[in-house]
PDB file of C-alpha atoms in Angstrom:
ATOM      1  CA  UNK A  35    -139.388 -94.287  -2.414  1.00  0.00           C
ATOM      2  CA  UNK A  36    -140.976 -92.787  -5.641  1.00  0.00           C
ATOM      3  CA  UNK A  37    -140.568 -94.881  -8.260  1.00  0.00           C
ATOM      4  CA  UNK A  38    -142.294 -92.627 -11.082  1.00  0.00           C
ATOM      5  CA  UNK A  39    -141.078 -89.045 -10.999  1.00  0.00           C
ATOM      6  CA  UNK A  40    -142.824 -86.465 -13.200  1.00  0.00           C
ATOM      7  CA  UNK A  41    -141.692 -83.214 -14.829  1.00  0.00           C
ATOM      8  CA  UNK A  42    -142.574 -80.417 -14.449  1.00  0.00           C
ATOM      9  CA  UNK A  43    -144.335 -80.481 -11.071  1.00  0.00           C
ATOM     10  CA  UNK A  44    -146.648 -77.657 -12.462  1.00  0.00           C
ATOM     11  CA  UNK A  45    -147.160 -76.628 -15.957  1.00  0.00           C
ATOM     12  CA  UNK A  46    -149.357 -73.662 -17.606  1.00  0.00           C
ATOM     13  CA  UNK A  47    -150.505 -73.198 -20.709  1.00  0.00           C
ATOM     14  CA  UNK A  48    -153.353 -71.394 -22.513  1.00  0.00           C
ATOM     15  CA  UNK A  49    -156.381 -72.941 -23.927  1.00  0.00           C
ATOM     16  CA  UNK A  50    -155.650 -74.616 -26.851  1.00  0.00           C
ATOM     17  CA  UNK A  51    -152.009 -75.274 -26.126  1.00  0.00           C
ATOM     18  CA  UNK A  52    -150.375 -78.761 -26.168  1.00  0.00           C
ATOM     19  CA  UNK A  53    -149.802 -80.000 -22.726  1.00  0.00           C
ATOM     20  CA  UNK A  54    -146.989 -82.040 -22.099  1.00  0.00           C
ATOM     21  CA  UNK A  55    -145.949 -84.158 -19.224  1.00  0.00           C
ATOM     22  CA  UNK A  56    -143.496 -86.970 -18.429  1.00  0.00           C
ATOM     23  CA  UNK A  57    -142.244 -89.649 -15.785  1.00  0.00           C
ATOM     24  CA  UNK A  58    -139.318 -91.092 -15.261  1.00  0.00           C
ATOM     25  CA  UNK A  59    -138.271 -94.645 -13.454  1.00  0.00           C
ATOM     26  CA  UNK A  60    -136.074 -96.517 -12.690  1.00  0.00           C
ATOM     27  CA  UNK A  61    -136.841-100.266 -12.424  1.00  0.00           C
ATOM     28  CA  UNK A  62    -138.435-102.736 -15.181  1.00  0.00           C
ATOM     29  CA  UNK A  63    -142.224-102.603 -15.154  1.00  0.00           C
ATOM     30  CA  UNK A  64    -144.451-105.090 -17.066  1.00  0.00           C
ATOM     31  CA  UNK A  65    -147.003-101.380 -17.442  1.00  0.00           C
ATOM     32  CA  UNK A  66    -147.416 -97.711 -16.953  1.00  0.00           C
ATOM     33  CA  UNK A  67    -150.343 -95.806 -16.094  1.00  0.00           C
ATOM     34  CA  UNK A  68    -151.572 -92.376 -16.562  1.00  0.00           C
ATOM     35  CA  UNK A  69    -154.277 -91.060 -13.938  1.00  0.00           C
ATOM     36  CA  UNK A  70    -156.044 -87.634 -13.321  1.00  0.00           C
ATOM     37  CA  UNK A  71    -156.904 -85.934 -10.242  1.00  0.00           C
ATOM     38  CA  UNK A  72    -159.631 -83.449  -9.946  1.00  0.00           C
ATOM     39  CA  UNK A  73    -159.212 -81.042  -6.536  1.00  0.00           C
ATOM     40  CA  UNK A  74    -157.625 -83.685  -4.469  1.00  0.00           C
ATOM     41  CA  UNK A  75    -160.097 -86.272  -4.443  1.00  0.00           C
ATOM     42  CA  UNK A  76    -160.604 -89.796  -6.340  1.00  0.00           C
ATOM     43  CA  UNK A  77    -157.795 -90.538  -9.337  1.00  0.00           C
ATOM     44  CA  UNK A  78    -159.536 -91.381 -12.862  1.00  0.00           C
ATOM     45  CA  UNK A  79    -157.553 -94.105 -14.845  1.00  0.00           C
ATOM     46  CA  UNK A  80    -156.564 -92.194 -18.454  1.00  0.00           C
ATOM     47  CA  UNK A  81    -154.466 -94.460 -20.322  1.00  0.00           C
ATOM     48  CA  UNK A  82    -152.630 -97.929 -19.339  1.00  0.00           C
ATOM     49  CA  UNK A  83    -149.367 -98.946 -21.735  1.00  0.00           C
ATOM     50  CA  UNK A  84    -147.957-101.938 -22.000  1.00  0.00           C
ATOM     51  CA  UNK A  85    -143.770-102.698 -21.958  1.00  0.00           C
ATOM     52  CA  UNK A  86    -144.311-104.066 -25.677  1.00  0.00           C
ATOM     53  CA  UNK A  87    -145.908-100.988 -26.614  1.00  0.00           C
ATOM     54  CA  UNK A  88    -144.353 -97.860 -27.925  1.00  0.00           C
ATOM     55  CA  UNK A  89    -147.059 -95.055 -28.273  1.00  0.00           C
ATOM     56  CA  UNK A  90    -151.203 -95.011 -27.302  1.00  0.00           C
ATOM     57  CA  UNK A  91    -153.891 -92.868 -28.439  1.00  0.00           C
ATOM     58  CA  UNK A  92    -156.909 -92.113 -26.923  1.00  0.00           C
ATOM     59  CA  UNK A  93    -158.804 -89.209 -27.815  1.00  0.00           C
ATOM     60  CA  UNK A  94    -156.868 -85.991 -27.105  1.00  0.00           C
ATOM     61  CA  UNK A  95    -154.314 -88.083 -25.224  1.00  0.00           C
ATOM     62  CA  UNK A  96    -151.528 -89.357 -26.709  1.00  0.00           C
ATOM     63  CA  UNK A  97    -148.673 -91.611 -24.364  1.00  0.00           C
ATOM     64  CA  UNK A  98    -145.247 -92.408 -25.480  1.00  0.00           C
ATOM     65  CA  UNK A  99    -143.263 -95.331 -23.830  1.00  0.00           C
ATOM     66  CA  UNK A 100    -139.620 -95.776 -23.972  1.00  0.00           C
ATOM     67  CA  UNK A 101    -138.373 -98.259 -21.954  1.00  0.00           C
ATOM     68  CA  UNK A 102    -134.485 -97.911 -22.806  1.00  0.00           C
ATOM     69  CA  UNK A 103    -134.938 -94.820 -21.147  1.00  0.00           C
ATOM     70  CA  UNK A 104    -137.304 -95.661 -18.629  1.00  0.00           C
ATOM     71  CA  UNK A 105    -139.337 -92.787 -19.266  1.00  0.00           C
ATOM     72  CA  UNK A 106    -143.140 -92.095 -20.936  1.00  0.00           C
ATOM     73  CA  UNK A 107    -144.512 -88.907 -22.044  1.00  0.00           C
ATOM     74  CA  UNK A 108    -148.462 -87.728 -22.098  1.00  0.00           C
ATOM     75  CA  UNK A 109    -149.235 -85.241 -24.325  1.00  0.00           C
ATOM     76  CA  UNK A 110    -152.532 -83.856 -24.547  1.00  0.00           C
ATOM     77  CA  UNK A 111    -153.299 -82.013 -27.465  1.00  0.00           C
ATOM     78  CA  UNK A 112    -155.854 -79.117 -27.717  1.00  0.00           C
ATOM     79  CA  UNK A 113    -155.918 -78.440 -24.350  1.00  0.00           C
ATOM     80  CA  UNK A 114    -159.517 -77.136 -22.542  1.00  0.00           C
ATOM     81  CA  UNK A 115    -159.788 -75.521 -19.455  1.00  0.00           C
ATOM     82  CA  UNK A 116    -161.234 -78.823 -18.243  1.00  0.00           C
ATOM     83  CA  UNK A 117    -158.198 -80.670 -18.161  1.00  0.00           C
ATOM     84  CA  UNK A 118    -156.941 -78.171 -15.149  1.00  0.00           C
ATOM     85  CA  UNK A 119    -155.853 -81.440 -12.384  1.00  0.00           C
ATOM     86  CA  UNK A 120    -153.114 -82.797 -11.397  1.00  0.00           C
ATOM     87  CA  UNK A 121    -151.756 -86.112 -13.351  1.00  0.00           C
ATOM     88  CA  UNK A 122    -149.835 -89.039 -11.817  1.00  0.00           C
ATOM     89  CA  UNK A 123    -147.803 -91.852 -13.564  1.00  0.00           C
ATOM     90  CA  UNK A 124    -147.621 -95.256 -11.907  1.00  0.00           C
ATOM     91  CA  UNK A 125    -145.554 -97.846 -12.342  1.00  0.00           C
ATOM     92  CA  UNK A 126    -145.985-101.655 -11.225  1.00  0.00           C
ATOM     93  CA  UNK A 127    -141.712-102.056 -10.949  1.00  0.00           C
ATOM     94  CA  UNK A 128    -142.660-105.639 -12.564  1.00  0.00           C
ATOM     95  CA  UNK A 129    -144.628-106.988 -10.004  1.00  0.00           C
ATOM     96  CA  UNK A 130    -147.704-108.220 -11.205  1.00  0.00           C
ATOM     97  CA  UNK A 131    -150.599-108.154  -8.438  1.00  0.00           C
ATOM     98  CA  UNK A 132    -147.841-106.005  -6.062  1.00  0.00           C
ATOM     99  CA  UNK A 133    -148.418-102.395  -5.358  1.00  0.00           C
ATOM    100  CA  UNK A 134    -148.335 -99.384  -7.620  1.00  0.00           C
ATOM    101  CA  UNK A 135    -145.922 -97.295  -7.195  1.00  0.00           C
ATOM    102  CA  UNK A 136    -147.545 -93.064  -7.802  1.00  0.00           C
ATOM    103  CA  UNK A 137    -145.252 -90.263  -9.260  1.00  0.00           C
ATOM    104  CA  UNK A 138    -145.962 -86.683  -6.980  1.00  0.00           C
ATOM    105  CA  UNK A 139    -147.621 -85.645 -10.235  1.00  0.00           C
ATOM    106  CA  UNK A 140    -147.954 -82.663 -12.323  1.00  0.00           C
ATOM    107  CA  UNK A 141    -150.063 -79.955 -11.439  1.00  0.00           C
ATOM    108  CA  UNK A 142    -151.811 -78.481 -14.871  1.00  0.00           C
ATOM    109  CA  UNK A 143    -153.239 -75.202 -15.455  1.00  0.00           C
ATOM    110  CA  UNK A 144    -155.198 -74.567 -18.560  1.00  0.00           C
ATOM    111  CA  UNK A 145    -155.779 -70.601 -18.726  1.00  0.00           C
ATOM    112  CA  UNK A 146    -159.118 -69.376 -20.304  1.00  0.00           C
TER     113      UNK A 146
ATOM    114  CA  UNK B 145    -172.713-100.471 -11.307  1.00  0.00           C
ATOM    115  CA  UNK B 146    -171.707 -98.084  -8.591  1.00  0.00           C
ATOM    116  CA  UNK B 147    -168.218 -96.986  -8.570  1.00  0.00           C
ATOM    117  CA  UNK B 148    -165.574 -97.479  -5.112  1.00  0.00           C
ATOM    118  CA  UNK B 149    -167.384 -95.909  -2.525  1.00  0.00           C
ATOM    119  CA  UNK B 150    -165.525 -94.334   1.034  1.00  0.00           C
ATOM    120  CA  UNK B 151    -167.380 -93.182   4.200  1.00  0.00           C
ATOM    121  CA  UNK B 152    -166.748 -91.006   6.114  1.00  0.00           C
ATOM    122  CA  UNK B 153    -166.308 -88.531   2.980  1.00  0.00           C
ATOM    123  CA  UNK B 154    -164.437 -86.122   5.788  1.00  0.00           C
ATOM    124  CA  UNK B 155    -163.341 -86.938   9.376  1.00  0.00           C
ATOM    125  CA  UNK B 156    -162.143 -84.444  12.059  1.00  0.00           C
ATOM    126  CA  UNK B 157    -160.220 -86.320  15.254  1.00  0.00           C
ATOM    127  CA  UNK B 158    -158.016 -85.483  18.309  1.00  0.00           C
ATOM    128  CA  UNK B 159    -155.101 -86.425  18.590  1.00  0.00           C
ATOM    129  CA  UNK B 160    -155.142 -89.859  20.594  1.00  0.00           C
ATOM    130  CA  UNK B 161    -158.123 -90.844  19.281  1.00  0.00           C
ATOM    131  CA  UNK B 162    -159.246 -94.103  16.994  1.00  0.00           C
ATOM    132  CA  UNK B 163    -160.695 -93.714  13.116  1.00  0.00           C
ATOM    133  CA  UNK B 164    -162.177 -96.178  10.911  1.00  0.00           C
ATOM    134  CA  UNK B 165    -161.988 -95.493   7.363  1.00  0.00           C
ATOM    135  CA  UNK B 166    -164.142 -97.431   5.265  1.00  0.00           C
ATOM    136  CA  UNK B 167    -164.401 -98.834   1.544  1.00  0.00           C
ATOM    137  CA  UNK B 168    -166.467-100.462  -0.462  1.00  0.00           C
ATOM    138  CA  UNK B 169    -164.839-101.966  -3.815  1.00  0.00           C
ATOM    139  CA  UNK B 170    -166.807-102.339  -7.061  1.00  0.00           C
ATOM    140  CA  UNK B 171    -168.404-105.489  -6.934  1.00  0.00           C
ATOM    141  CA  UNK B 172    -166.805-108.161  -7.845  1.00  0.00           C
ATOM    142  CA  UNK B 173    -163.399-107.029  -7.555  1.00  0.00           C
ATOM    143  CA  UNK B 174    -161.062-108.865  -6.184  1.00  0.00           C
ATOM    144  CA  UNK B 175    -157.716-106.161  -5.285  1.00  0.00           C
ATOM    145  CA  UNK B 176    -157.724-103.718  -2.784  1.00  0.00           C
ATOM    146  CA  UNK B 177    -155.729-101.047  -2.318  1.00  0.00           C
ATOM    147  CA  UNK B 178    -155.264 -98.144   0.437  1.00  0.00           C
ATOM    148  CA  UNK B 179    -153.445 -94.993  -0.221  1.00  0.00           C
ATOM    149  CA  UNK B 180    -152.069 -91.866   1.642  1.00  0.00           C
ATOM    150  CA  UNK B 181    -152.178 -88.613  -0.213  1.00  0.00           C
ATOM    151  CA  UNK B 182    -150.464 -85.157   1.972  1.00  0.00           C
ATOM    152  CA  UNK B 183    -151.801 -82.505   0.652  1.00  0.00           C
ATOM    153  CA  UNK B 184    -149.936 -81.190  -2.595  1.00  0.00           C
ATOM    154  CA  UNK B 185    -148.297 -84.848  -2.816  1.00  0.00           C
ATOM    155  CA  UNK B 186    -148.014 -88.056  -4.430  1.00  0.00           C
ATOM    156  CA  UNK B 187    -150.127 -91.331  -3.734  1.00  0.00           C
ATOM    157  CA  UNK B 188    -148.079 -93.470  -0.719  1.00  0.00           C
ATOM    158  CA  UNK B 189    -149.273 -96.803  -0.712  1.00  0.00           C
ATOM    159  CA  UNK B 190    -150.637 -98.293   1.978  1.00  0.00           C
ATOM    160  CA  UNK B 191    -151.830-101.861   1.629  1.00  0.00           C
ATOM    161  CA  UNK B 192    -152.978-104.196  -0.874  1.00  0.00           C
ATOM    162  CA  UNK B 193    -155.570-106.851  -0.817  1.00  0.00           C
ATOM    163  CA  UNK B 194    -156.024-109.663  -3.218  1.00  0.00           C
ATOM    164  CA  UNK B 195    -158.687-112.081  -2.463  1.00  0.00           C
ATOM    165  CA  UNK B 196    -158.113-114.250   0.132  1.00  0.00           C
ATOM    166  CA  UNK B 197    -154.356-114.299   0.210  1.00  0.00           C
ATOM    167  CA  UNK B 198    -152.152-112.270   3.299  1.00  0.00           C
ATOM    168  CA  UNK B 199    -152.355-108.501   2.451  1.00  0.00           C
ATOM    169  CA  UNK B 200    -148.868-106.478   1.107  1.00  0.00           C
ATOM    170  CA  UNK B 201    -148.668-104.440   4.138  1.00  0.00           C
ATOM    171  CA  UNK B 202    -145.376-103.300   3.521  1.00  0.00           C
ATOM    172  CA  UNK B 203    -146.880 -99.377   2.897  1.00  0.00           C
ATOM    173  CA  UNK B 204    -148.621 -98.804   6.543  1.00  0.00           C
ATOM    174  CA  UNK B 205    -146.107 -96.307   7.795  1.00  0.00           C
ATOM    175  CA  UNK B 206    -146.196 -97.684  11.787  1.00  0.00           C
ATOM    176  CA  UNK B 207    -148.137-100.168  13.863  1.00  0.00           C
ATOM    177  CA  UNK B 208    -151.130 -97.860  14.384  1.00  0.00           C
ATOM    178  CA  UNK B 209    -152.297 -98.501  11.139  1.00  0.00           C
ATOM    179  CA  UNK B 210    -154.247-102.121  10.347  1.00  0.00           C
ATOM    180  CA  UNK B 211    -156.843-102.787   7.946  1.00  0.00           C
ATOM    181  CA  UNK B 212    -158.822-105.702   7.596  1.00  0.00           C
ATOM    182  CA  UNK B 213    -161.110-106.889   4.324  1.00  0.00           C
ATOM    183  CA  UNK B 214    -164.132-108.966   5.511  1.00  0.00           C
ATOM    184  CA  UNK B 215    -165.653-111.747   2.908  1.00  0.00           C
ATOM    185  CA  UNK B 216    -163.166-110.206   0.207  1.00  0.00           C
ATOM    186  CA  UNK B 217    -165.284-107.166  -0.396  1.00  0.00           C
ATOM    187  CA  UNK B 218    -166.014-103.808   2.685  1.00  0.00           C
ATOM    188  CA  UNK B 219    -162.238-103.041   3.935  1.00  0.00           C
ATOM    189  CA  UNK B 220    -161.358-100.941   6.617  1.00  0.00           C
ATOM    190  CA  UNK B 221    -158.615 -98.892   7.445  1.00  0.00           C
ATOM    191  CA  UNK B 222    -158.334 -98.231  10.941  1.00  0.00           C
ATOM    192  CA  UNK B 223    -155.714 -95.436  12.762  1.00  0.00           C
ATOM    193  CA  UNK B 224    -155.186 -95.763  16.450  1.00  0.00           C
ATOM    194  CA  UNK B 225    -153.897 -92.941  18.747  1.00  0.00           C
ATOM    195  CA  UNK B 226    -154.103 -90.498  15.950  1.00  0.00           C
ATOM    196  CA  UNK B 227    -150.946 -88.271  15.218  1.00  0.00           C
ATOM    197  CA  UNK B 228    -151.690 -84.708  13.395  1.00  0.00           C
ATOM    198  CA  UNK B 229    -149.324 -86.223  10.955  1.00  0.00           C
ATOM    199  CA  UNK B 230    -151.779 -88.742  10.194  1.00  0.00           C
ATOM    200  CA  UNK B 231    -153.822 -85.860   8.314  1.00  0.00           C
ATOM    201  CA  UNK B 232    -154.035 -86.937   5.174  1.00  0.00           C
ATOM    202  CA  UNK B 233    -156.268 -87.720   2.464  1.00  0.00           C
ATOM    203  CA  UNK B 234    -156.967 -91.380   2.277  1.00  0.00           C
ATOM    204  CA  UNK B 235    -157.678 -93.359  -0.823  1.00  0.00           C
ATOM    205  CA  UNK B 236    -159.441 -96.284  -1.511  1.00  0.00           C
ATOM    206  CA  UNK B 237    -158.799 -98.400  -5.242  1.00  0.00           C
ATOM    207  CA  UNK B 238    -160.247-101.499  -6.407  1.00  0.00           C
ATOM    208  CA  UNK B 239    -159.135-103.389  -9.613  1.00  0.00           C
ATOM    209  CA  UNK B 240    -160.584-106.438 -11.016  1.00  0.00           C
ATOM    210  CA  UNK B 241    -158.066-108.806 -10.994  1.00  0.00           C
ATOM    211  CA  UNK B 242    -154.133-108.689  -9.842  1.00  0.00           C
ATOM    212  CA  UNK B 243    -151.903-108.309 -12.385  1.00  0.00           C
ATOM    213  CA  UNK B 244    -151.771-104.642 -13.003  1.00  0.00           C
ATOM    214  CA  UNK B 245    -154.855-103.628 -13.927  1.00  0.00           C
ATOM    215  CA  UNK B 246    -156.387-100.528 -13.789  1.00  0.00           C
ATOM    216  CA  UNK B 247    -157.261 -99.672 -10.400  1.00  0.00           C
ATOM    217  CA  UNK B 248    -160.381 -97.662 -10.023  1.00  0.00           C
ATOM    218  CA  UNK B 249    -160.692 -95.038  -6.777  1.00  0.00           C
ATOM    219  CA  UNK B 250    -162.991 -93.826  -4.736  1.00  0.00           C
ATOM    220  CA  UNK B 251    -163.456 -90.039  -3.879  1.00  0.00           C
ATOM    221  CA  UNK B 252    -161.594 -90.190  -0.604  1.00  0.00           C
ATOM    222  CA  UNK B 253    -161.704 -89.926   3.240  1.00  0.00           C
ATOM    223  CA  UNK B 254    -160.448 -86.149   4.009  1.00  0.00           C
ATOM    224  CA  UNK B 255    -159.100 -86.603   7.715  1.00  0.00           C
ATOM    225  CA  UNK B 256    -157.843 -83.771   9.949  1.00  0.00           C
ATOM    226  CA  UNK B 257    -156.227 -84.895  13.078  1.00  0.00           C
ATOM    227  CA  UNK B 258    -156.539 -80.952  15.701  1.00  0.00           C
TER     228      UNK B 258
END
């Protein structure tokens, strides 16, 4: 099963808008991970937080973790047409070395 | 250096028929990972590799899936008696270590199963 479950499945927004996605869970994890896909192919890593760790920057991006809640948020600010992909959470469910565990991703849509 | 590299990029089969799927990790890398993307879907995980140790099979969805990893580096993903269910996009990651790193992927093995 899924561990990391993001909302909304697809999102639109104009160029220039905030984008903002998030993922649920529901075991411990010792990380989370942010990833982009471009048309279907290879993910790119985007931003890795830790379970001690709160909030990350990087760039545009900005990730919120909350563990009480077992959810994270990416927001990306100032959005470009270029960020138009799909983005995945993943969770290790507190395994270290075990498997990743992939979200079914958000599909976003920046409008020109 | 280069990035994770898959051959064949695309792959067209009949059902019934054997594929080999094929990765090459970043060098020096020592996790392996094989995924399963449907189209429109999430990631399903496959099977991990970490350096010499038994692989995490626990993802290959039947007995007509095995992979192998020769001298910790090339893997292989091979699919006997192909199902049309089988089509799929199939994703190759490497990492540099266990211990939840940042897995890097390659651009994919699109395979169509008529």
């Amino acid at each position: 099963s899924q561990q990391g479950e993001e909302d909304p499945q697809a999102l639109s927004i104009q160029e220039g808008e905030n984008a903002t996605m998030n993922c649920s869970y529901k075991t411990s994890i010792n990380n989370l991970q942010w990833y982009r896909q471009n048309s279907g192919r290879g993910l790119v890593h985007l931003i890795l937080i830790r379970s001690n760790e709160r909030e990350k920057h990087s760039g545009r991006l900005r990730v919120t973790l909350d563990t009480s809640k077992k959810s994270s948020s990416l927001l990306i600010t100032a959005s470009r047409a270029a960020d138009t992909a799909s983005y995945f959470c993943a969770t290790d469910e507190g395994n270290y070395g075990q498997n990743f565990v992939f979200g079914p991703g958000t599909r976003l849509s920046v409008l020109p | 250096g280069a990035g994770v590299s898959q051959s064949p990029s695309n792959k067209v089969t009949e059902k019934g028929k054997d594929v080999e799927l094929r990765c090459d990790p970043i060098s020096g890398h020592t996790a392996l990972y094989w995924y399963r993307q449907s189209l429109g879907q999430g990631l399903e995980f496959l099977i991990y590799f970490q350096g010499n140790s038994a692989p995490d099979k626990s993802g290959l969805p039947s007995d007509r899936f095995s992979a192998e990893r020769t001298g910790g580096s090339v893997s292989t993903l091979t699919i006997q008696r192909t199902q049309q269910e089988d089509s799929a996009v199939y994703l190759c990651a490497s990492s540099l270590t266990s211990g939840s790193e940042t897995q890097y992927f390659g651009p994919g093995t699109r395979l169509l199963v008529l």
